[in-house]
Tab-separated table of C-alpha atoms and ligand atoms in Angstrom:
chain	number	residue	atom	x	y	z
A	1	UNK	CA	52.289	65.816	185.233
A	2	UNK	CA	50.549	68.992	184.116
A	3	UNK	CA	50.788	70.384	180.622
A	4	UNK	CA	52.893	73.530	180.623
A	5	UNK	CA	51.156	76.506	178.980
A	6	UNK	CA	53.810	77.256	176.404
A	7	UNK	CA	55.401	73.914	175.853
A	8	UNK	CA	59.097	74.018	175.111
A	9	UNK	CA	59.384	71.984	171.922
A	10	UNK	CA	63.122	71.354	171.970
A	11	UNK	CA	64.510	68.449	173.949
A	12	UNK	CA	67.667	66.474	174.499
A	13	UNK	CA	65.396	63.460	174.858
A	14	UNK	CA	61.834	63.196	173.578
A	15	UNK	CA	59.954	60.075	174.647
A	16	UNK	CA	57.029	58.700	172.665
A	17	UNK	CA	54.750	56.861	175.093
A	18	UNK	CA	54.198	57.222	178.829
A	19	UNK	CA	54.032	53.555	179.852
A	20	UNK	CA	56.617	51.863	182.089
A	21	UNK	CA	59.433	52.065	179.498
A	22	UNK	CA	58.799	55.732	178.713
A	23	UNK	CA	58.390	56.821	182.343
A	24	UNK	CA	61.530	54.967	183.473
A	25	UNK	CA	63.493	56.702	180.687
A	26	UNK	CA	61.925	60.030	181.688
A	27	UNK	CA	63.003	59.514	185.303
A	28	UNK	CA	66.587	58.653	184.419
A	29	UNK	CA	66.832	61.200	181.602
A	30	UNK	CA	65.527	64.098	183.683
A	31	UNK	CA	67.598	63.139	186.722
A	32	UNK	CA	70.728	62.980	184.554
A	33	UNK	CA	70.396	66.516	183.204
A	34	UNK	CA	68.856	65.705	179.856
A	35	UNK	CA	66.077	68.097	178.943
A	36	UNK	CA	63.383	65.442	178.748
A	37	UNK	CA	59.823	65.477	177.398
A	38	UNK	CA	57.300	62.623	177.496
A	39	UNK	CA	54.360	62.466	175.097
A	40	UNK	CA	51.320	60.222	175.320
A	41	UNK	CA	48.214	60.009	173.245
A	42	UNK	CA	46.080	59.663	176.371
A	43	UNK	CA	44.547	63.086	177.071
A	44	UNK	CA	44.794	62.905	180.846
A	45	UNK	CA	47.199	60.353	182.228
A	46	UNK	CA	50.262	58.222	181.725
A	47	UNK	CA	50.440	54.504	182.446
A	48	UNK	CA	50.125	52.491	179.250
A	49	UNK	CA	48.982	48.897	179.527
A	50	UNK	CA	50.409	48.579	183.028
A	51	UNK	CA	48.090	51.366	184.135
A	52	UNK	CA	45.107	49.153	183.277
A	53	UNK	CA	46.232	46.160	185.321
A	54	UNK	CA	44.081	45.382	188.346
A	55	UNK	CA	46.985	43.941	190.334
A	56	UNK	CA	50.655	43.643	189.436
A	57	UNK	CA	52.041	40.952	191.690
A	58	UNK	CA	55.492	40.533	190.213
A	59	UNK	CA	56.976	44.039	190.152
A	60	UNK	CA	59.972	43.966	192.502
A	61	UNK	CA	59.661	45.963	195.690
A	62	UNK	CA	55.908	45.534	196.194
A	63	UNK	CA	55.709	42.381	198.265
A	64	UNK	CA	51.903	42.439	198.409
A	65	UNK	CA	51.482	43.522	194.772
A	66	UNK	CA	50.397	46.938	193.578
A	67	UNK	CA	47.554	48.110	191.344
A	68	UNK	CA	48.607	49.245	187.874
A	69	UNK	CA	47.154	52.768	188.249
A	70	UNK	CA	48.957	53.324	191.568
A	71	UNK	CA	52.324	52.125	190.284
A	72	UNK	CA	52.089	54.192	187.133
A	73	UNK	CA	50.871	57.318	188.921
A	74	UNK	CA	53.882	57.085	191.196
A	75	UNK	CA	56.229	56.683	188.229
A	76	UNK	CA	54.684	59.706	186.503
A	77	UNK	CA	54.943	61.829	189.674
A	78	UNK	CA	58.561	60.813	190.120
A	79	UNK	CA	59.479	61.734	186.531
A	80	UNK	CA	57.701	65.057	187.008
A	81	UNK	CA	59.479	65.792	190.285
A	82	UNK	CA	62.811	65.166	188.621
A	83	UNK	CA	62.017	67.638	185.835
A	84	UNK	CA	60.492	65.779	182.874
A	85	UNK	CA	57.897	67.742	180.877
A	86	UNK	CA	54.560	66.047	180.098
A	87	UNK	CA	52.672	66.323	176.829
A	88	UNK	CA	49.280	64.642	177.116
A	89	UNK	CA	46.792	64.112	174.311
A	90	UNK	CA	49.626	64.005	171.809
A	91	UNK	CA	49.594	61.387	169.076
A	92	UNK	CA	52.986	61.204	167.400
A	93	UNK	CA	52.593	60.489	163.709
A	94	UNK	CA	55.942	61.147	162.037
A	95	UNK	CA	59.653	61.407	162.629
A	96	UNK	CA	62.364	62.570	160.265
A	97	UNK	CA	65.900	63.854	160.418
A	98	UNK	CA	66.373	67.421	159.251
A	99	UNK	CA	69.215	69.897	159.677
A	100	UNK	CA	67.659	70.876	163.047
A	101	UNK	CA	67.854	67.345	164.519
A	102	UNK	CA	65.125	64.722	164.800
A	103	UNK	CA	61.803	66.367	163.994
A	104	UNK	CA	58.818	64.650	165.511
A	105	UNK	CA	55.324	65.796	164.689
A	106	UNK	CA	52.142	65.133	166.572
A	107	UNK	CA	48.447	65.691	166.371
A	108	UNK	CA	47.575	67.323	169.628
A	109	UNK	CA	44.055	67.374	171.036
A	110	UNK	CA	44.585	70.930	172.354
A	111	UNK	CA	46.606	72.798	169.711
A	112	UNK	CA	46.262	70.803	166.520
A	113	UNK	CA	49.661	70.016	165.065
A	114	UNK	CA	52.769	70.223	167.249
A	115	UNK	CA	56.389	69.922	166.244
A	116	UNK	CA	59.145	68.713	168.542
A	117	UNK	CA	62.839	68.912	167.806
A	118	UNK	CA	64.982	66.488	169.725
A	119	UNK	CA	68.582	65.363	169.826
A	120	UNK	CA	67.489	61.868	170.841
A	121	UNK	CA	64.099	60.190	170.586
A	122	UNK	CA	62.919	57.127	172.478
A	123	UNK	CA	60.135	55.066	170.982
A	124	UNK	CA	58.277	53.537	173.950
A	125	UNK	CA	54.801	53.331	172.502
A	126	UNK	CA	54.026	49.733	173.369
A	127	UNK	CA	51.299	47.735	171.718
A	128	UNK	CA	47.543	47.912	171.174
A	129	UNK	CA	44.857	45.274	171.652
A	130	UNK	CA	43.988	42.872	168.842
A	131	UNK	CA	40.396	43.045	167.651
A	132	UNK	CA	38.157	39.985	167.932
A	133	UNK	CA	36.150	38.904	164.861
A	134	UNK	CA	32.999	37.695	166.719
A	135	UNK	CA	29.772	38.882	165.114
A	136	UNK	CA	28.148	41.987	166.630
A	137	UNK	CA	31.014	42.686	169.013
A	138	UNK	CA	31.608	46.276	167.919
A	139	UNK	CA	27.906	47.079	168.311
A	140	UNK	CA	28.177	46.384	172.064
A	141	UNK	CA	31.477	48.169	172.682
A	142	UNK	CA	30.975	50.298	175.785
A	143	UNK	CA	27.616	48.597	176.382
A	144	UNK	CA	28.867	45.458	178.057
A	145	UNK	CA	31.824	44.709	175.783
A	146	UNK	CA	35.312	46.147	176.347
A	147	UNK	CA	38.849	45.578	175.106
A	148	UNK	CA	41.347	45.257	177.939
A	149	UNK	CA	40.979	44.504	181.592
A	150	UNK	CA	38.066	45.467	183.844
A	151	UNK	CA	38.322	48.025	186.606
A	152	UNK	CA	37.357	47.115	190.171
A	153	UNK	CA	35.358	43.919	190.662
A	154	UNK	CA	33.181	45.572	193.339
A	155	UNK	CA	31.449	47.437	190.500
A	156	UNK	CA	29.665	44.215	189.568
A	157	UNK	CA	27.159	42.133	191.557
A	158	UNK	CA	25.307	38.878	190.761
A	159	UNK	CA	26.406	39.002	187.118
A	160	UNK	CA	27.685	36.697	184.385
A	161	UNK	CA	31.132	37.981	183.409
A	162	UNK	CA	33.215	36.761	180.466
A	163	UNK	CA	36.920	37.095	179.729
A	164	UNK	CA	38.116	36.107	176.259
A	165	UNK	CA	41.757	34.954	176.139
A	166	UNK	CA	44.092	32.466	177.753
A	167	UNK	CA	47.302	34.371	178.536
A	168	UNK	CA	48.426	36.065	181.766
A	169	UNK	CA	46.548	39.321	181.304
A	170	UNK	CA	43.267	37.445	180.714
A	171	UNK	CA	43.990	35.233	183.736
A	172	UNK	CA	44.638	38.246	185.947
A	173	UNK	CA	41.433	39.872	184.806
A	174	UNK	CA	39.383	36.739	185.485
A	175	UNK	CA	40.978	36.322	188.893
A	176	UNK	CA	40.327	39.942	189.853
A	177	UNK	CA	36.719	39.698	188.668
A	178	UNK	CA	36.113	36.580	190.743
A	179	UNK	CA	36.005	38.799	193.871
A	180	UNK	CA	32.705	40.189	192.604
A	181	UNK	CA	29.837	39.257	194.919
A	182	UNK	CA	27.537	36.618	193.449
A	183	UNK	CA	29.216	36.646	190.030
A	184	UNK	CA	30.301	33.788	187.810
A	185	UNK	CA	33.388	34.436	185.685
A	186	UNK	CA	33.703	32.504	182.424
A	187	UNK	CA	37.054	32.311	180.663
A	188	UNK	CA	36.764	31.542	176.943
A	189	UNK	CA	40.070	29.950	175.903
A	190	UNK	CA	40.871	28.683	172.383
A	191	UNK	CA	43.792	26.485	173.518
A	192	UNK	CA	43.715	22.960	174.912
A	193	UNK	CA	45.030	23.995	178.325
A	194	UNK	CA	45.782	27.121	180.354
A	195	UNK	CA	49.391	25.924	180.628
A	196	UNK	CA	49.916	26.862	176.942
A	197	UNK	CA	50.184	30.574	177.720
A	198	UNK	CA	49.686	31.270	181.427
A	199	UNK	CA	52.128	31.362	184.367
A	200	UNK	CA	51.825	28.469	186.833
A	201	UNK	CA	51.155	30.652	189.889
A	202	UNK	CA	48.164	32.242	188.176
A	203	UNK	CA	46.739	28.915	186.999
A	204	UNK	CA	46.845	27.694	190.605
A	205	UNK	CA	44.991	30.784	191.806
A	206	UNK	CA	42.341	30.430	189.101
A	207	UNK	CA	41.838	26.739	189.867
A	208	UNK	CA	41.318	27.562	193.531
A	209	UNK	CA	38.390	29.858	192.738
A	210	UNK	CA	35.083	28.042	192.439
A	211	UNK	CA	33.300	30.892	190.664
A	212	UNK	CA	35.698	30.866	187.679
A	213	UNK	CA	34.682	28.457	184.916
A	214	UNK	CA	37.352	27.844	182.286
A	215	UNK	CA	35.906	26.857	178.888
A	216	UNK	CA	38.837	25.318	176.992
A	217	UNK	CA	38.897	24.903	173.196
A	218	UNK	CA	36.072	27.394	172.946
A	219	UNK	CA	35.541	30.227	170.454
A	220	UNK	CA	33.422	33.312	170.997
A	221	UNK	CA	31.156	33.300	167.915
A	222	UNK	CA	28.801	36.231	168.456
A	223	UNK	CA	27.229	38.483	171.065
A	224	UNK	CA	23.711	39.849	171.278
A	225	UNK	CA	21.350	41.876	173.397
A	226	UNK	CA	19.046	44.891	173.439
A	227	UNK	CA	20.709	48.166	174.338
A	228	UNK	CA	23.172	46.334	176.592
A	229	UNK	CA	24.882	42.973	176.172
A	230	UNK	CA	22.568	40.084	177.143
A	231	UNK	CA	24.097	36.916	175.745
A	232	UNK	CA	27.101	35.331	174.095
A	233	UNK	CA	27.214	32.450	171.633
A	234	UNK	CA	30.247	30.186	171.936
A	235	UNK	CA	31.402	27.276	169.789
A	236	UNK	CA	33.104	24.135	171.070
A	237	UNK	CA	36.122	23.736	168.750
A	238	UNK	CA	36.132	19.934	169.258
A	239	UNK	CA	32.505	19.275	168.313
A	240	UNK	CA	31.493	22.444	166.447
A	241	UNK	CA	28.484	22.675	168.759
A	242	UNK	CA	27.179	26.156	169.572
A	243	UNK	CA	25.883	27.219	172.972
A	244	UNK	CA	24.135	30.438	174.034
A	245	UNK	CA	24.844	31.762	177.528
A	246	UNK	CA	23.508	34.788	179.405
A	247	UNK	CA	26.160	37.524	179.720
A	248	UNK	CA	26.373	40.954	181.351
A	249	UNK	CA	29.965	41.978	180.650
A	250	UNK	CA	32.637	40.658	178.317
A	251	UNK	CA	36.315	41.641	178.291
A	252	UNK	CA	38.406	40.820	175.225
A	253	UNK	CA	42.074	40.154	176.024
A	254	UNK	CA	43.553	38.292	173.072
A	255	UNK	CA	46.934	39.869	172.636
A	256	UNK	CA	48.213	42.951	170.969
A	257	UNK	CA	50.315	44.335	168.126
A	258	UNK	CA	52.829	47.192	167.910
A	259	UNK	CA	51.867	50.637	166.648
A	260	UNK	CA	54.682	51.237	164.195
A	261	UNK	CA	52.999	51.816	160.836
A	262	UNK	CA	53.751	55.541	160.910
A	263	UNK	CA	57.529	55.092	161.217
A	264	UNK	CA	59.706	55.730	158.156
A	265	UNK	CA	60.530	52.629	156.126
A	266	UNK	CA	64.205	52.714	157.044
A	267	UNK	CA	63.397	51.994	160.710
A	268	UNK	CA	63.889	48.239	160.625
A	269	UNK	CA	61.037	46.038	161.899
A	270	UNK	CA	60.499	42.286	162.177
A	271	UNK	CA	57.772	40.420	160.311
A	272	UNK	CA	55.218	41.303	162.988
A	273	UNK	CA	56.150	45.001	162.816
A	274	UNK	CA	58.042	45.108	166.123
A	275	UNK	CA	61.039	47.469	165.986
A	276	UNK	CA	64.492	45.890	165.797
A	277	UNK	CA	67.384	47.321	167.834
A	278	UNK	CA	71.147	46.885	168.360
A	279	UNK	CA	72.600	43.450	167.714
A	280	UNK	CA	69.304	42.190	166.303
A	281	UNK	CA	69.511	44.540	163.296
A	282	UNK	CA	70.432	42.589	160.175
A	283	UNK	CA	74.078	42.404	159.299
A	284	UNK	CA	73.828	44.648	156.230
A	285	UNK	CA	72.044	47.400	158.156
A	286	UNK	CA	74.597	47.223	160.961
A	287	UNK	CA	77.403	47.465	158.410
A	288	UNK	CA	75.890	50.505	156.698
A	289	UNK	CA	75.236	52.140	160.065
A	290	UNK	CA	78.812	51.595	161.170
A	291	UNK	CA	80.216	52.936	157.886
A	292	UNK	CA	78.151	56.065	158.153
A	293	UNK	CA	78.473	56.837	161.875
A	294	UNK	CA	81.829	55.253	162.679
A	295	UNK	CA	80.366	53.183	165.497
A	296	UNK	CA	77.987	50.206	165.710
A	297	UNK	CA	74.368	50.841	166.673
A	298	UNK	CA	73.948	50.886	170.467
A	299	UNK	CA	71.977	48.119	172.201
A	300	UNK	CA	68.702	50.082	172.351
A	301	UNK	CA	69.252	52.007	169.129
A	302	UNK	CA	67.180	51.417	165.985
A	303	UNK	CA	68.457	51.561	162.421
A	304	UNK	CA	67.721	55.324	162.496
A	305	UNK	CA	70.682	56.882	164.295
A	306	UNK	CA	69.544	58.731	167.448
A	307	UNK	CA	66.175	56.926	167.546
A	308	UNK	CA	66.073	54.434	170.430
A	309	UNK	CA	63.343	51.946	171.334
A	310	UNK	CA	62.390	50.205	174.585
A	311	UNK	CA	59.596	48.071	176.018
A	312	UNK	CA	56.867	46.073	174.304
A	313	UNK	CA	57.347	47.775	170.917
A	314	UNK	CA	60.761	46.113	170.554
A	315	UNK	CA	61.164	42.822	168.708
A	316	UNK	CA	61.794	39.922	171.084
A	317	UNK	CA	61.285	42.014	174.250
A	318	UNK	CA	59.814	40.412	177.364
A	319	UNK	CA	56.346	41.839	177.693
A	320	UNK	CA	56.700	42.689	181.375
A	321	UNK	CA	56.591	45.872	183.442
A	322	UNK	CA	60.027	45.324	184.986
A	323	UNK	CA	61.566	44.502	181.592
A	324	UNK	CA	60.103	47.669	180.053
A	325	UNK	CA	61.378	49.726	183.008
A	326	UNK	CA	64.855	48.202	182.673
A	327	UNK	CA	64.974	48.810	178.924
A	328	UNK	CA	63.781	52.397	179.340
A	329	UNK	CA	66.502	53.084	181.905
A	330	UNK	CA	69.089	51.358	179.684
A	331	UNK	CA	68.222	53.529	176.733
A	332	UNK	CA	69.253	56.619	178.697
A	333	UNK	CA	72.671	55.002	179.222
A	334	UNK	CA	72.881	54.505	175.453
A	335	UNK	CA	71.930	58.124	174.847
A	336	UNK	CA	74.816	59.273	177.045
A	337	UNK	CA	77.143	57.021	175.025
A	338	UNK	CA	75.874	58.495	171.768
A	339	UNK	CA	76.225	62.058	173.077
A	340	UNK	CA	79.799	61.301	174.239
A	341	UNK	CA	80.652	59.855	170.804
A	342	UNK	CA	79.322	62.977	169.103
A	343	UNK	CA	81.285	65.194	171.480
A	344	UNK	CA	84.454	63.287	170.752
A	345	UNK	CA	84.110	62.688	167.021
A	346	UNK	CA	81.628	65.327	165.878
A	347	UNK	CA	78.116	64.744	164.591
A	348	UNK	CA	77.658	62.780	161.394
A	349	UNK	CA	74.120	64.120	161.438
A	350	UNK	CA	73.136	67.711	162.062
A	351	UNK	CA	72.258	68.257	165.752
B	401	FAD	C1	45.790	44.015	181.628
B	401	FAD	C2	47.288	43.827	181.664
B	401	FAD	C3	47.892	43.342	182.803
B	401	FAD	C4	49.285	43.206	182.859
B	401	FAD	N1	49.858	42.729	184.007
B	401	FAD	C5	51.197	42.618	184.088
B	401	FAD	C6	51.809	42.168	185.300
B	401	FAD	O1	51.142	41.844	186.282
B	401	FAD	N2	53.154	42.094	185.343
B	401	FAD	C7	53.932	42.437	184.284
B	401	FAD	O2	55.155	42.376	184.412
B	401	FAD	N3	53.383	42.858	183.123
B	401	FAD	C8	52.035	42.962	182.997
B	401	FAD	N4	51.466	43.391	181.824
B	401	FAD	C9	52.339	43.750	180.697
B	401	FAD	C10	52.900	45.180	180.890
B	401	FAD	O3	51.875	46.034	181.279
B	401	FAD	C11	53.557	45.658	179.599
B	401	FAD	O4	54.602	44.777	179.251
B	401	FAD	C12	54.122	47.073	179.787
B	401	FAD	O5	53.097	47.995	180.111
B	401	FAD	C13	54.823	47.547	178.517
B	401	FAD	O6	55.263	48.836	178.751
B	401	FAD	P1	55.632	49.839	177.553
B	401	FAD	O7	56.059	51.092	178.214
B	401	FAD	O8	56.556	49.182	176.602
B	401	FAD	O9	54.297	50.068	176.715
B	401	FAD	P2	52.779	50.420	177.125
B	401	FAD	O10	52.506	50.086	178.535
B	401	FAD	O11	51.960	49.777	176.061
B	401	FAD	O12	52.720	51.997	176.963
B	401	FAD	C14	52.789	52.621	175.707
B	401	FAD	C15	52.218	54.021	175.790
B	401	FAD	O13	52.433	54.665	174.530
B	401	FAD	C16	51.307	55.451	174.190
B	401	FAD	N5	51.301	55.612	172.734
B	401	FAD	C17	51.105	54.656	171.785
B	401	FAD	N6	51.235	55.168	170.540
B	401	FAD	C18	51.496	56.490	170.708
B	401	FAD	C19	51.751	57.571	169.807
B	401	FAD	N7	51.776	57.397	168.463
B	401	FAD	N8	51.968	58.808	170.316
B	401	FAD	C20	51.966	59.005	171.660
B	401	FAD	N9	51.756	58.013	172.569
B	401	FAD	C21	51.533	56.776	172.091
B	401	FAD	C22	50.130	54.643	174.740
B	401	FAD	O14	49.017	55.472	174.983
B	401	FAD	C23	50.719	54.060	176.020
B	401	FAD	O15	50.465	54.897	177.149
B	401	FAD	C24	50.081	43.554	181.734
B	401	FAD	C25	49.459	44.043	180.568
B	401	FAD	C26	48.076	44.186	180.530
B	401	FAD	C27	47.425	44.725	179.283
């Protein structure tokens, strides 16, 4: 989606985050006559985490799997075709209710500060990668070390490749990398077995590859090299013994956390800072909400009336593309319900 020259800043639905949840909501919102805008901090593209996946094998409708970038590009094109407006390079950093509606402000790479006014806002801003404490790691970022999954395996040849992590995303990355000609792929896994965190189908595929070596109960201790990464030091958690191995590229994939620190305090979060919605809000908050707005919070609604949340940022959500898509689409249904309630009973908040 291209950035319009003079961006209209008023929306029926403003979406924060252009990953699967945000783009699904944009598609349904725009196709159901809501004036919809989607913002993303990425300066050039939408896609979120899914857009970095080398191969998504479990998204319904793609029987042979689909690459993350292709799936997400198609979603973005579809939302655009149906009328959603794109705002790239836009980092949302505050939201408050004023007498004009929900005011959302952003730092924009093109025009500095931007203000959006929306009747409804959907928080679909996912999660970000956890940092790894290994010594020297930051020094080699972009010079052999990266957070997140690798791009195409054909980029590498006859190299020692490392993936740190033992969950599905790390497994997918290792599997994709194993197609690299002449490469050995090392998985550094803290747990006692892959079964702890990885889906069975993926474990089978990894076991069938003879150029993937899984190092269980192993910590990455430090990395080193000249200008580029040359070696990694790992520690066997059972014996405490250290080992140095030659390394060309290392991908850190050890989980993620939600980006919710900028939200106002009254947007309820769980102890890990994931946003709480609907029935999962605590009883007192639900009671206060109902007293004030004469209806319970909707399933995808947060404790801030008119602010909805979907996808990975939500407490207890399944961290899956299809789940994020479903939740994003659902939230549009909730927005229609809220709009109908306001039409029938009047706004308890200024609109
Ligand atoms: C490498 C990898 C492989 C995966 N493979 C699979 C798979 O095969 N199958 C599967 O089902 N799931 C897979 N997943 C999980 C899946 O990608 C996520 O569950 C899904 O992307 C979550 O979607 P989301 O829309 O909630 O958030 P995200 O995809 O995280 O998107 C959030 C978006 O919000 C933007 N954003 C964040 N903060 C702000 C802000 N303040 N202002 C503006 N924009 C902001 C981000 O730039 C991002 O584009 C994979 C994940 C990874 C990392």
